[in-house]
Amino acid sequence: MKIYRIVIIMMLVSFTGNITAQQTPAPKQSEAVTIVGAKAHLGNGEVIENSLIIFENGKITQVMDALTTKMQYRGEIINAEGKHVYPGFIAPNSTLGLVEIAAVRATDDEDEIGEMLPHLRSLIAYNAESKIVESMRPNGVLIGQITPRGGTVSGTSSIVQFDAWNWEDAAIKNDDGLHINWPNSFKRGRWWLGEERGMKPNKEYADQVLKLTQFFNNSRAFLAGEQKEIHLPFKAMETVFTGQKKVYIHVNGEKEILDAIQFKKDQNLKDLVLVGAYNAHKVIDKLKENNIAVLAQRPHLTPNNDGDHYDASYKLAKTLFNAGILVGLESSGQMETMNTRNLPFYAGTVAAHGMDKEDALKLITSNTAKILGIDEFVGTLEQGKDATLFISDGDALDMRGNIITKAFIQGREVSLESHQTELYHRYSNKYKTQKENQIEK
């Protein structure tokens, strides 16, 4: 039997090619690292043209101008003259690690059956060995908020770093927030059921909002009672009501945003973040009045409405930022797992449409860290924060300059190889060899 098993395994390998997995996570930082000479983009709007950055034991110990200091270099010295250094980019509202192959149900853990699912934890379904996750690092995306989908109340997100053995190692903030998909006041006609095509009022909108309100009210009543029976959804709402979890409402329409703001008041929610928020620029005063942050939809989308300007998506984050709203960028939507790696280029697009480049950088570093509640240890290059950063040959918000040479997560130098870079090298060598053979002939 053992011989037969060995033969079968060998046959499978021959048919499927090499069996590969994610690279082994980097070991804990063992010696200090000094990066000298790079243009440092601190993530808070400041730039040091010729910087000196030292980190050890996973933490940044020095960030200063190399020209005005006599600080002694420590440990490994990296000469980054002519290059750029950035804090690791943060991808909020992402399904990375929850879906590997969309067409294969066994690899899709982004949602579950049901409408009110606050007890679901995306973290325990997170696949730290995902090939998609490892493909984020070569673009500088080193941290993500892993977020469930589906239902009205989707469940709880958690924040992870992208170099880990398992979800326990990956987690840097467990169960940070509850995610709600707000109902739409308009819906698209279902032609296959004989309905008229196009958008039309959603007659069930009021009932859907009422159902959500009743769920929150019932949860409060349960938690205030004796709780003789176990009710996981109601019990999971306790940390929402105490303010330990943020509430992320995924919403786009103007009316819906106003209703969500009223919902925050009615439910006395401490911390509310709007996700997507396509029409948020129409209710800026309300957002400021209620201290609501926004994770703006990715700029590489066409306008939602016929009368919108062609560049409405490009300018949304800039408009909110200029008005004093705390805003970051997210990348959900069609093909979102693939599009997450384009996060730096979304910020670059916002900058190309009028926003200062260093302010655009905040949208995927310090601002996002503040919104997610992790700014105490990531988001900027500052003394005392995690050494989660990378070195790029050029401007990391530009496809032409985003060439990452080294990346560190909590001081550990992580691999920049992925199955995609392996294929790139494989086929580059193939055609290089063919060309050399033709020259010889």
GROMACS .gro file of C-alpha atoms in nm:
model
  441
    1MET     CA    1   0.000   0.000   0.000
    2LYS     CA    2   0.282   0.240   0.083
    3ILE     CA    3   0.438   0.185  -0.261
    4TYR     CA    4   0.104   0.256  -0.432
    5ARG     CA    5   0.065   0.577  -0.233
    6ILE     CA    6   0.412   0.692  -0.329
    7VAL     CA    7   0.344   0.620  -0.697
    8ILE     CA    8   0.014   0.814  -0.685
    9ILE     CA    9   0.182   1.115  -0.520
   10MET     CA   10   0.460   1.113  -0.782
   11MET     CA   11   0.202   1.100  -1.062
   12LEU     CA   12   0.010   1.394  -0.913
   13VAL     CA   13   0.329   1.597  -0.891
   14SER     CA   14   0.416   1.516  -1.251
   15PHE     CA   15   0.072   1.627  -1.368
   16THR     CA   16   0.044   1.943  -1.158
   17GLY     CA   17   0.404   2.059  -1.163
   18ASN     CA   18   0.586   2.179  -0.855
   19ILE     CA   19   0.381   2.196  -0.536
   20THR     CA   20   0.461   2.532  -0.379
   21ALA     CA   21   0.343   2.723  -0.075
   22GLN     CA   22   0.395   3.068   0.063
   23GLN     CA   23   0.748   3.152   0.167
   24THR     CA   24   0.845   3.070   0.524
   25PRO     CA   25   0.776   3.379   0.737
   26ALA     CA   26   1.083   3.581   0.827
   27PRO     CA   27   1.241   3.519   1.169
   28LYS     CA   28   1.233   3.778   1.445
   29GLN     CA   29   1.473   4.068   1.398
   30SER     CA   30   1.809   3.969   1.547
   31GLU     CA   31   2.024   4.279   1.492
   32ALA     CA   32   1.972   4.649   1.444
   33VAL     CA   33   1.923   4.786   1.092
   34THR     CA   34   2.029   5.132   0.975
   35ILE     CA   35   1.886   5.277   0.653
   36VAL     CA   36   2.081   5.581   0.539
   37GLY     CA   37   2.049   5.823   0.250
   38ALA     CA   38   1.690   5.756   0.142
   39LYS     CA   39   1.422   6.019   0.090
   40ALA     CA   40   1.190   5.935   0.379
   41HIS     CA   41   0.816   5.988   0.336
   42LEU     CA   42   0.702   5.980   0.698
   43GLY     CA   43   0.332   5.929   0.621
   44ASN     CA   44   0.223   6.237   0.819
   45GLY     CA   45   0.292   6.485   0.540
   46GLU     CA   46   0.657   6.537   0.628
   47VAL     CA   47   0.958   6.443   0.413
   48ILE     CA   48   1.324   6.405   0.505
   49GLU     CA   49   1.532   6.437   0.189
   50ASN     CA   50   1.840   6.259   0.325
   51SER     CA   51   1.728   6.041   0.614
   52LEU     CA   52   1.875   5.816   0.877
   53ILE     CA   53   1.641   5.546   1.011
   54ILE     CA   54   1.742   5.290   1.271
   55PHE     CA   55   1.527   5.007   1.404
   56GLU     CA   56   1.589   4.715   1.637
   57ASN     CA   57   1.377   4.454   1.813
   58GLY     CA   58   1.102   4.533   1.565
   59LYS     CA   59   1.070   4.900   1.666
   60ILE     CA   60   1.194   5.224   1.509
   61THR     CA   61   1.447   5.388   1.740
   62GLN     CA   62   1.563   5.682   1.525
   63VAL     CA   63   1.422   5.886   1.237
   64MET     CA   64   1.625   6.196   1.154
   65ASP     CA   65   1.808   6.399   0.893
   66ALA     CA   66   2.138   6.228   0.811
   67LEU     CA   67   2.300   6.563   0.731
   68THR     CA   68   2.236   6.720   1.070
   69THR     CA   69   2.319   6.432   1.302
   70LYS     CA   70   2.626   6.249   1.420
   71MET     CA   71   2.427   5.942   1.527
   72GLN     CA   72   2.637   5.626   1.513
   73TYR     CA   73   2.509   5.365   1.271
   74ARG     CA   74   2.401   5.037   1.424
   75GLY     CA   75   2.391   4.677   1.299
   76GLU     CA   76   2.328   4.610   0.931
   77ILE     CA   77   2.378   4.925   0.722
   78ILE     CA   78   2.163   4.971   0.411
   79ASN     CA   79   2.281   5.242   0.174
   80ALA     CA   80   1.959   5.370   0.020
   81GLU     CA   81   2.098   5.681  -0.146
   82GLY     CA   82   1.872   5.790  -0.432
   83LYS     CA   83   1.587   5.567  -0.310
   84HIS     CA   84   1.270   5.627  -0.109
   85VAL     CA   85   1.146   5.479   0.217
   86TYR     CA   86   0.779   5.460   0.318
   87PRO     CA   87   0.569   5.323   0.604
   88GLY     CA   88   0.393   5.001   0.501
   89PHE     CA   89   0.068   5.065   0.314
   90ILE     CA   90  -0.255   4.961   0.487
   91ALA     CA   91  -0.545   4.803   0.297
   92PRO     CA   92  -0.878   4.844   0.483
   93ASN     CA   93  -1.202   4.660   0.404
   94SER     CA   94  -1.035   4.370   0.224
   95THR     CA   95  -1.122   4.002   0.173
   96LEU     CA   96  -0.757   3.901   0.133
   97GLY     CA   97  -0.699   3.557   0.279
   98LEU     CA   98  -1.071   3.478   0.279
   99VAL     CA   99  -1.103   3.397  -0.093
  100GLU     CA  100  -0.837   3.217  -0.294
  101ILE     CA  101  -1.022   3.103  -0.607
  102ALA     CA  102  -1.366   3.257  -0.644
  103ALA     CA  103  -1.493   2.969  -0.861
  104VAL     CA  104  -1.395   2.708  -0.600
  105ARG     CA  105  -1.645   2.722  -0.313
  106ALA     CA  106  -1.413   2.545  -0.069
  107THR     CA  107  -1.168   2.836  -0.090
  108ASP     CA  108  -1.433   3.108  -0.041
  109ASP     CA  109  -1.495   3.206   0.323
  110GLU     CA  110  -1.594   3.569   0.279
  111ASP     CA  111  -1.958   3.528   0.386
  112GLU     CA  112  -2.208   3.293   0.548
  113ILE     CA  113  -2.580   3.224   0.519
  114GLY     CA  114  -2.796   3.465   0.716
  115GLU     CA  115  -2.867   3.837   0.758
  116MET     CA  116  -2.764   3.934   1.113
  117LEU     CA  117  -2.423   3.779   1.179
  118PRO     CA  118  -2.230   3.996   1.428
  119HIS     CA  119  -2.083   3.686   1.592
  120LEU     CA  120  -1.890   3.582   1.280
  121ARG     CA  121  -1.514   3.649   1.304
  122SER     CA  122  -1.328   3.686   0.975
  123LEU     CA  123  -0.996   3.634   1.151
  124ILE     CA  124  -1.039   3.261   1.215
  125ALA     CA  125  -1.103   3.203   0.842
  126TYR     CA  126  -0.796   3.404   0.735
  127ASN     CA  127  -0.548   3.199   0.531
  128ALA     CA  128  -0.199   3.326   0.611
  129GLU     CA  129  -0.054   3.108   0.333
  130SER     CA  130  -0.268   3.263   0.060
  131LYS     CA  131  -0.078   3.317  -0.264
  132ILE     CA  132  -0.284   3.632  -0.319
  133VAL     CA  133  -0.175   3.778   0.015
  134GLU     CA  134   0.193   3.726  -0.062
  135SER     CA  135   0.151   3.910  -0.393
  136MET     CA  136   0.063   4.231  -0.202
  137ARG     CA  137   0.407   4.277  -0.050
  138PRO     CA  138   0.598   4.360  -0.373
  139ASN     CA  139   0.380   4.674  -0.404
  140GLY     CA  140   0.434   4.782  -0.043
  141VAL     CA  141   0.095   4.669   0.093
  142LEU     CA  142   0.200   4.508   0.422
  143ILE     CA  143  -0.108   4.535   0.648
  144GLY     CA  144  -0.479   4.471   0.588
  145GLN     CA  145  -0.816   4.482   0.757
  146ILE     CA  146  -0.973   4.144   0.680
  147THR     CA  147  -1.344   4.203   0.638
  148PRO     CA  148  -1.643   3.969   0.590
  149ARG     CA  149  -1.910   4.019   0.325
  150GLY     CA  150  -2.275   3.926   0.287
  151GLY     CA  151  -2.594   3.977   0.485
  152THR     CA  152  -2.702   4.300   0.651
  153VAL     CA  153  -2.467   4.261   0.947
  154SER     CA  154  -2.171   4.079   0.794
  155GLY     CA  155  -1.961   4.012   1.104
  156THR     CA  156  -1.639   4.133   1.257
  157SER     CA  157  -1.314   4.233   1.085
  158SER     CA  158  -0.960   4.201   1.220
  159ILE     CA  159  -0.631   4.362   1.121
  160VAL     CA  160  -0.333   4.149   1.016
  161GLN     CA  161   0.020   4.183   0.888
  162PHE     CA  162   0.109   3.996   0.570
  163ASP     CA  163   0.391   3.767   0.681
  164ALA     CA  164   0.276   3.499   0.923
  165TRP     CA  165   0.250   3.126   0.989
  166ASN     CA  166  -0.120   3.137   1.077
  167TRP     CA  167  -0.398   3.374   1.170
  168GLU     CA  168  -0.286   3.387   1.533
  169ASP     CA  169   0.059   3.511   1.429
  170ALA     CA  170  -0.085   3.747   1.166
  171ALA     CA  171  -0.326   3.935   1.394
  172ILE     CA  172  -0.222   4.280   1.514
  173LYS     CA  173  -0.573   4.384   1.626
  174ASN     CA  174  -0.844   4.128   1.688
  175ASP     CA  175  -1.210   4.201   1.613
  176ASP     CA  176  -1.164   4.572   1.553
  177GLY     CA  177  -1.507   4.648   1.410
  178LEU     CA  178  -1.857   4.538   1.309
  179HIS     CA  179  -1.956   4.571   0.942
  180ILE     CA  180  -2.305   4.662   0.823
  181ASN     CA  181  -2.430   4.669   0.464
  182TRP     CA  182  -2.684   4.951   0.467
  183PRO     CA  183  -2.996   4.889   0.251
  184ASN     CA  184  -3.036   5.082  -0.075
  185SER     CA  185  -3.333   5.313  -0.130
  186PHE     CA  186  -3.316   5.231  -0.501
  187LYS     CA  187  -3.267   4.896  -0.666
  188ARG     CA  188  -3.202   4.774  -1.016
  189GLY     CA  189  -3.491   4.611  -1.202
  190ARG     CA  190  -3.462   4.233  -1.241
  191TRP     CA  191  -3.541   4.182  -1.608
  192TRP     CA  192  -3.536   3.803  -1.573
  193LEU     CA  193  -3.841   3.835  -1.344
  194GLY     CA  194  -4.022   4.060  -1.587
  195GLU     CA  195  -3.939   4.381  -1.403
  196GLU     CA  196  -3.851   4.705  -1.582
  197ARG     CA  197  -3.479   4.758  -1.641
  198GLY     CA  198  -3.291   5.040  -1.471
  199MET     CA  199  -3.304   5.186  -1.120
  200LYS     CA  200  -3.632   5.222  -0.934
  201PRO     CA  201  -3.736   5.297  -0.574
  202ASN     CA  202  -3.691   5.012  -0.330
  203LYS     CA  203  -4.031   4.971  -0.167
  204GLU     CA  204  -3.878   4.753   0.104
  205TYR     CA  205  -3.617   5.008   0.211
  206ALA     CA  206  -3.802   5.134   0.520
  207ASP     CA  207  -3.873   4.778   0.636
  208GLN     CA  208  -3.509   4.679   0.586
  209VAL     CA  209  -3.387   4.971   0.796
  210LEU     CA  210  -3.652   4.892   1.059
  211LYS     CA  211  -3.534   4.531   1.070
  212LEU     CA  212  -3.178   4.645   1.139
  213THR     CA  213  -3.299   4.886   1.409
  214GLN     CA  214  -3.503   4.612   1.574
  215PHE     CA  215  -3.201   4.382   1.578
  216PHE     CA  216  -2.997   4.645   1.762
  217ASN     CA  217  -3.285   4.713   2.006
  218ASN     CA  218  -3.340   4.342   2.070
  219SER     CA  219  -2.969   4.296   2.134
  220ARG     CA  220  -2.974   4.572   2.394
  221ALA     CA  221  -3.278   4.417   2.563
  222PHE     CA  222  -3.112   4.075   2.573
  223LEU     CA  223  -2.790   4.212   2.719
  224ALA     CA  224  -2.985   4.404   2.982
  225GLY     CA  225  -3.172   4.090   3.087
  226GLU     CA  226  -3.074   3.775   3.273
  227GLN     CA  227  -2.937   3.602   2.959
  228LYS     CA  228  -3.064   3.262   3.068
  229GLU     CA  229  -3.018   3.126   2.717
  230ILE     CA  230  -2.719   3.155   2.486
  231HIS     CA  231  -2.779   3.385   2.188
  232LEU     CA  232  -2.453   3.435   2.002
  233PRO     CA  233  -2.561   3.723   1.771
  234PHE     CA  234  -2.703   3.929   2.058
  235LYS     CA  235  -2.408   3.853   2.285
  236ALA     CA  236  -2.164   3.962   2.013
  237MET     CA  237  -2.322   4.309   2.013
  238GLU     CA  238  -2.203   4.383   2.366
  239THR     CA  239  -1.864   4.520   2.258
  240VAL     CA  240  -2.038   4.735   1.997
  241PHE     CA  241  -2.255   4.904   2.258
  242THR     CA  242  -1.963   4.955   2.497
  243GLY     CA  243  -1.760   5.121   2.219
  244GLN     CA  244  -1.487   4.856   2.212
  245LYS     CA  245  -1.569   4.785   1.847
  246LYS     CA  246  -1.609   5.045   1.577
  247VAL     CA  247  -1.907   5.025   1.344
  248TYR     CA  248  -1.835   5.032   0.971
  249ILE     CA  249  -2.139   5.106   0.755
  250HIS     CA  250  -2.103   5.028   0.386
  251VAL     CA  251  -2.319   5.287   0.213
  252ASN     CA  252  -2.314   5.513  -0.095
  253GLY     CA  253  -2.637   5.710  -0.154
  254GLU     CA  254  -2.697   6.054  -0.005
  255LYS     CA  255  -3.026   5.956   0.161
  256GLU     CA  256  -2.874   5.635   0.290
  257ILE     CA  257  -2.575   5.820   0.438
  258LEU     CA  258  -2.808   6.063   0.618
  259ASP     CA  259  -3.012   5.771   0.750
  260ALA     CA  260  -2.696   5.598   0.869
  261ILE     CA  261  -2.592   5.913   1.055
  262GLN     CA  262  -2.934   5.926   1.221
  263PHE     CA  263  -2.894   5.558   1.309
  264LYS     CA  264  -2.568   5.641   1.484
  265LYS     CA  265  -2.747   5.901   1.695
  266ASP     CA  266  -3.046   5.681   1.772
  267GLN     CA  267  -2.827   5.388   1.877
  268ASN     CA  268  -2.575   5.608   2.058
  269LEU     CA  269  -2.286   5.453   1.867
  270LYS     CA  270  -1.953   5.590   1.978
  271ASP     CA  271  -1.744   5.546   1.662
  272LEU     CA  272  -1.891   5.518   1.311
  273VAL     CA  273  -1.698   5.491   0.984
  274LEU     CA  274  -1.857   5.510   0.638
  275VAL     CA  275  -1.718   5.272   0.376
  276GLY     CA  276  -1.751   5.350   0.004
  277ALA     CA  277  -1.951   5.668   0.067
  278TYR     CA  278  -1.973   5.774  -0.298
  279ASN     CA  279  -2.204   6.068  -0.218
  280ALA     CA  280  -2.034   6.172   0.106
  281HIS     CA  281  -1.927   6.503  -0.048
  282LYS     CA  282  -2.294   6.608  -0.050
  283VAL     CA  283  -2.329   6.580   0.329
  284ILE     CA  284  -1.990   6.704   0.451
  285ASP     CA  285  -2.142   6.927   0.720
  286LYS     CA  286  -2.326   6.630   0.872
  287LEU     CA  287  -2.011   6.419   0.868
  288LYS     CA  288  -1.812   6.688   1.048
  289GLU     CA  289  -2.091   6.757   1.296
  290ASN     CA  290  -2.101   6.390   1.396
  291ASN     CA  291  -1.725   6.326   1.376
  292ILE     CA  292  -1.758   6.052   1.116
  293ALA     CA  293  -1.457   5.921   0.922
  294VAL     CA  294  -1.474   5.784   0.567
  295LEU     CA  295  -1.300   5.503   0.381
  296ALA     CA  296  -1.359   5.630   0.029
  297GLN     CA  297  -1.420   5.387  -0.255
  298ARG     CA  298  -1.133   5.314  -0.489
  299PRO     CA  299  -1.081   5.591  -0.748
  300HIS     CA  300  -1.052   5.353  -1.043
  301LEU     CA  301  -1.429   5.327  -1.085
  302THR     CA  302  -1.665   5.492  -1.330
  303PRO     CA  303  -1.914   5.749  -1.193
  304ASN     CA  304  -2.230   5.602  -1.038
  305ASN     CA  305  -2.479   5.853  -1.180
  306ASP     CA  306  -2.541   5.984  -1.531
  307GLY     CA  307  -2.498   6.348  -1.431
  308ASP     CA  308  -2.173   6.303  -1.238
  309HIS     CA  309  -1.844   6.446  -1.362
  310TYR     CA  310  -1.613   6.197  -1.528
  311ASP     CA  311  -1.358   6.246  -1.249
  312ALA     CA  312  -1.604   6.220  -0.958
  313SER     CA  313  -1.440   5.904  -0.824
  314TYR     CA  314  -1.092   6.049  -0.862
  315LYS     CA  315  -1.170   6.361  -0.658
  316LEU     CA  316  -1.389   6.223  -0.379
  317ALA     CA  317  -1.108   6.165  -0.129
  318LYS     CA  318  -0.950   6.505  -0.203
  319THR     CA  319  -1.283   6.684  -0.154
  320LEU     CA  320  -1.343   6.518   0.182
  321PHE     CA  321  -0.983   6.572   0.294
  322ASN     CA  322  -0.992   6.942   0.208
  323ALA     CA  323  -1.314   6.976   0.408
  324GLY     CA  324  -1.144   6.838   0.720
  325ILE     CA  325  -1.289   6.486   0.712
  326LEU     CA  326  -1.062   6.202   0.827
  327VAL     CA  327  -1.049   5.996   0.508
  328GLY     CA  328  -0.866   5.689   0.382
  329LEU     CA  329  -0.885   5.476   0.067
  330GLU     CA  330  -1.028   5.125   0.032
  331SER     CA  331  -1.027   4.892  -0.267
  332SER     CA  332  -1.340   4.677  -0.250
  333GLY     CA  333  -1.566   4.598  -0.543
  334GLN     CA  334  -1.533   4.385  -0.851
  335MET     CA  335  -1.210   4.178  -0.849
  336GLU     CA  336  -1.120   4.336  -0.516
  337THR     CA  337  -0.860   4.078  -0.410
  338MET     CA  338  -0.664   4.151  -0.725
  339ASN     CA  339  -0.719   4.526  -0.703
  340THR     CA  340  -0.589   4.556  -0.347
  341ARG     CA  341  -0.231   4.543  -0.473
  342ASN     CA  342  -0.309   4.862  -0.668
  343LEU     CA  343  -0.372   5.056  -0.346
  344PRO     CA  344  -0.063   5.280  -0.388
  345PHE     CA  345  -0.170   5.368  -0.741
  346TYR     CA  346  -0.515   5.469  -0.619
  347ALA     CA  347  -0.344   5.723  -0.394
  348GLY     CA  348  -0.132   5.825  -0.692
  349THR     CA  349  -0.446   5.880  -0.899
  350VAL     CA  350  -0.591   6.105  -0.628
  351ALA     CA  351  -0.265   6.303  -0.630
  352ALA     CA  352  -0.276   6.329  -1.009
  353HIS     CA  353  -0.615   6.499  -0.976
  354GLY     CA  354  -0.506   6.782  -0.751
  355MET     CA  355  -0.415   6.643  -0.410
  356ASP     CA  356  -0.069   6.704  -0.266
  357LYS     CA  357   0.141   6.386  -0.303
  358GLU     CA  358   0.227   6.361   0.068
  359ASP     CA  359  -0.136   6.419   0.165
  360ALA     CA  360  -0.238   6.145  -0.080
  361LEU     CA  361   0.011   5.915   0.094
  362LYS     CA  362  -0.177   5.973   0.421
  363LEU     CA  363  -0.483   5.811   0.262
  364ILE     CA  364  -0.312   5.470   0.273
  365THR     CA  365  -0.090   5.517   0.579
  366SER     CA  366  -0.152   5.749   0.875
  367ASN     CA  367  -0.516   5.836   0.803
  368THR     CA  368  -0.613   5.473   0.755
  369ALA     CA  369  -0.422   5.378   1.070
  370LYS     CA  370  -0.618   5.642   1.267
  371ILE     CA  371  -0.949   5.521   1.125
  372LEU     CA  372  -0.870   5.158   1.213
  373GLY     CA  373  -0.739   5.253   1.558
  374ILE     CA  374  -0.385   5.122   1.503
  375ASP     CA  375  -0.201   5.454   1.468
  376GLU     CA  376  -0.018   5.404   1.798
  377PHE     CA  377   0.213   5.151   1.633
  378VAL     CA  378   0.186   5.178   1.252
  379GLY     CA  379   0.103   5.429   0.979
  380THR     CA  380   0.403   5.661   1.005
  381LEU     CA  381   0.780   5.646   1.034
  382GLU     CA  382   0.821   5.760   1.394
  383GLN     CA  383   1.033   5.662   1.689
  384GLY     CA  384   0.865   5.392   1.897
  385LYS     CA  385   0.642   5.257   1.620
  386ASP     CA  386   0.669   4.918   1.453
  387ALA     CA  387   0.941   4.892   1.190
  388THR     CA  388   0.686   4.809   0.918
  389LEU     CA  389   0.827   4.987   0.616
  390PHE     CA  390   0.984   4.940   0.275
  391ILE     CA  391   1.245   5.083   0.042
  392SER     CA  392   1.149   5.171  -0.316
  393ASP     CA  393   1.366   5.267  -0.611
  394GLY     CA  394   1.130   5.555  -0.691
  395ASP     CA  395   0.792   5.709  -0.618
  396ALA     CA  396   0.586   5.425  -0.469
  397LEU     CA  397   0.256   5.591  -0.573
  398ASP     CA  398   0.363   5.568  -0.938
  399MET     CA  399   0.373   5.236  -1.125
  400ARG     CA  400   0.702   5.339  -1.283
  401GLY     CA  401   0.871   5.408  -0.950
  402ASN     CA  402   0.708   5.142  -0.733
  403ILE     CA  403   0.998   4.898  -0.744
  404ILE     CA  404   1.038   4.760  -0.393
  405THR     CA  405   1.389   4.644  -0.304
  406LYS     CA  406   1.344   4.566   0.066
  407ALA     CA  407   1.044   4.537   0.295
  408PHE     CA  408   1.022   4.492   0.671
  409ILE     CA  409   0.730   4.394   0.892
  410GLN     CA  410   0.791   4.454   1.263
  411GLY     CA  411   1.162   4.469   1.183
  412ARG     CA  412   1.168   4.134   1.001
  413GLU     CA  413   1.289   4.148   0.642
  414VAL     CA  414   1.017   3.975   0.440
  415SER     CA  415   1.037   3.806   0.103
  416LEU     CA  416   0.929   4.003  -0.202
  417GLU     CA  417   0.894   3.689  -0.412
  418SER     CA  418   0.556   3.546  -0.505
  419HIS     CA  419   0.424   3.295  -0.756
  420GLN     CA  420   0.386   3.588  -0.997
  421THR     CA  421   0.747   3.703  -0.966
  422GLU     CA  422   0.858   3.340  -1.001
  423LEU     CA  423   0.668   3.311  -1.328
  424TYR     CA  424   0.809   3.644  -1.444
  425HIS     CA  425   1.166   3.525  -1.390
  426ARG     CA  426   1.089   3.187  -1.541
  427TYR     CA  427   0.958   3.322  -1.870
  428SER     CA  428   1.206   3.611  -1.882
  429ASN     CA  429   1.486   3.355  -1.871
  430LYS     CA  430   1.313   3.147  -2.136
  431TYR     CA  431   1.301   3.429  -2.390
  432LYS     CA  432   1.642   3.555  -2.289
  433THR     CA  433   1.786   3.209  -2.365
  434GLN     CA  434   1.604   3.192  -2.698
  435LYS     CA  435   1.739   3.532  -2.799
  436GLU     CA  436   2.094   3.432  -2.705
  437ASN     CA  437   2.063   3.112  -2.908
  438GLN     CA  438   1.943   3.310  -3.212
  439ILE     CA  439   2.239   3.548  -3.184
  440GLU     CA  440   2.480   3.254  -3.170
  441LYS     CA  441   2.329   3.110  -3.487
   0.00000   0.00000   0.00000
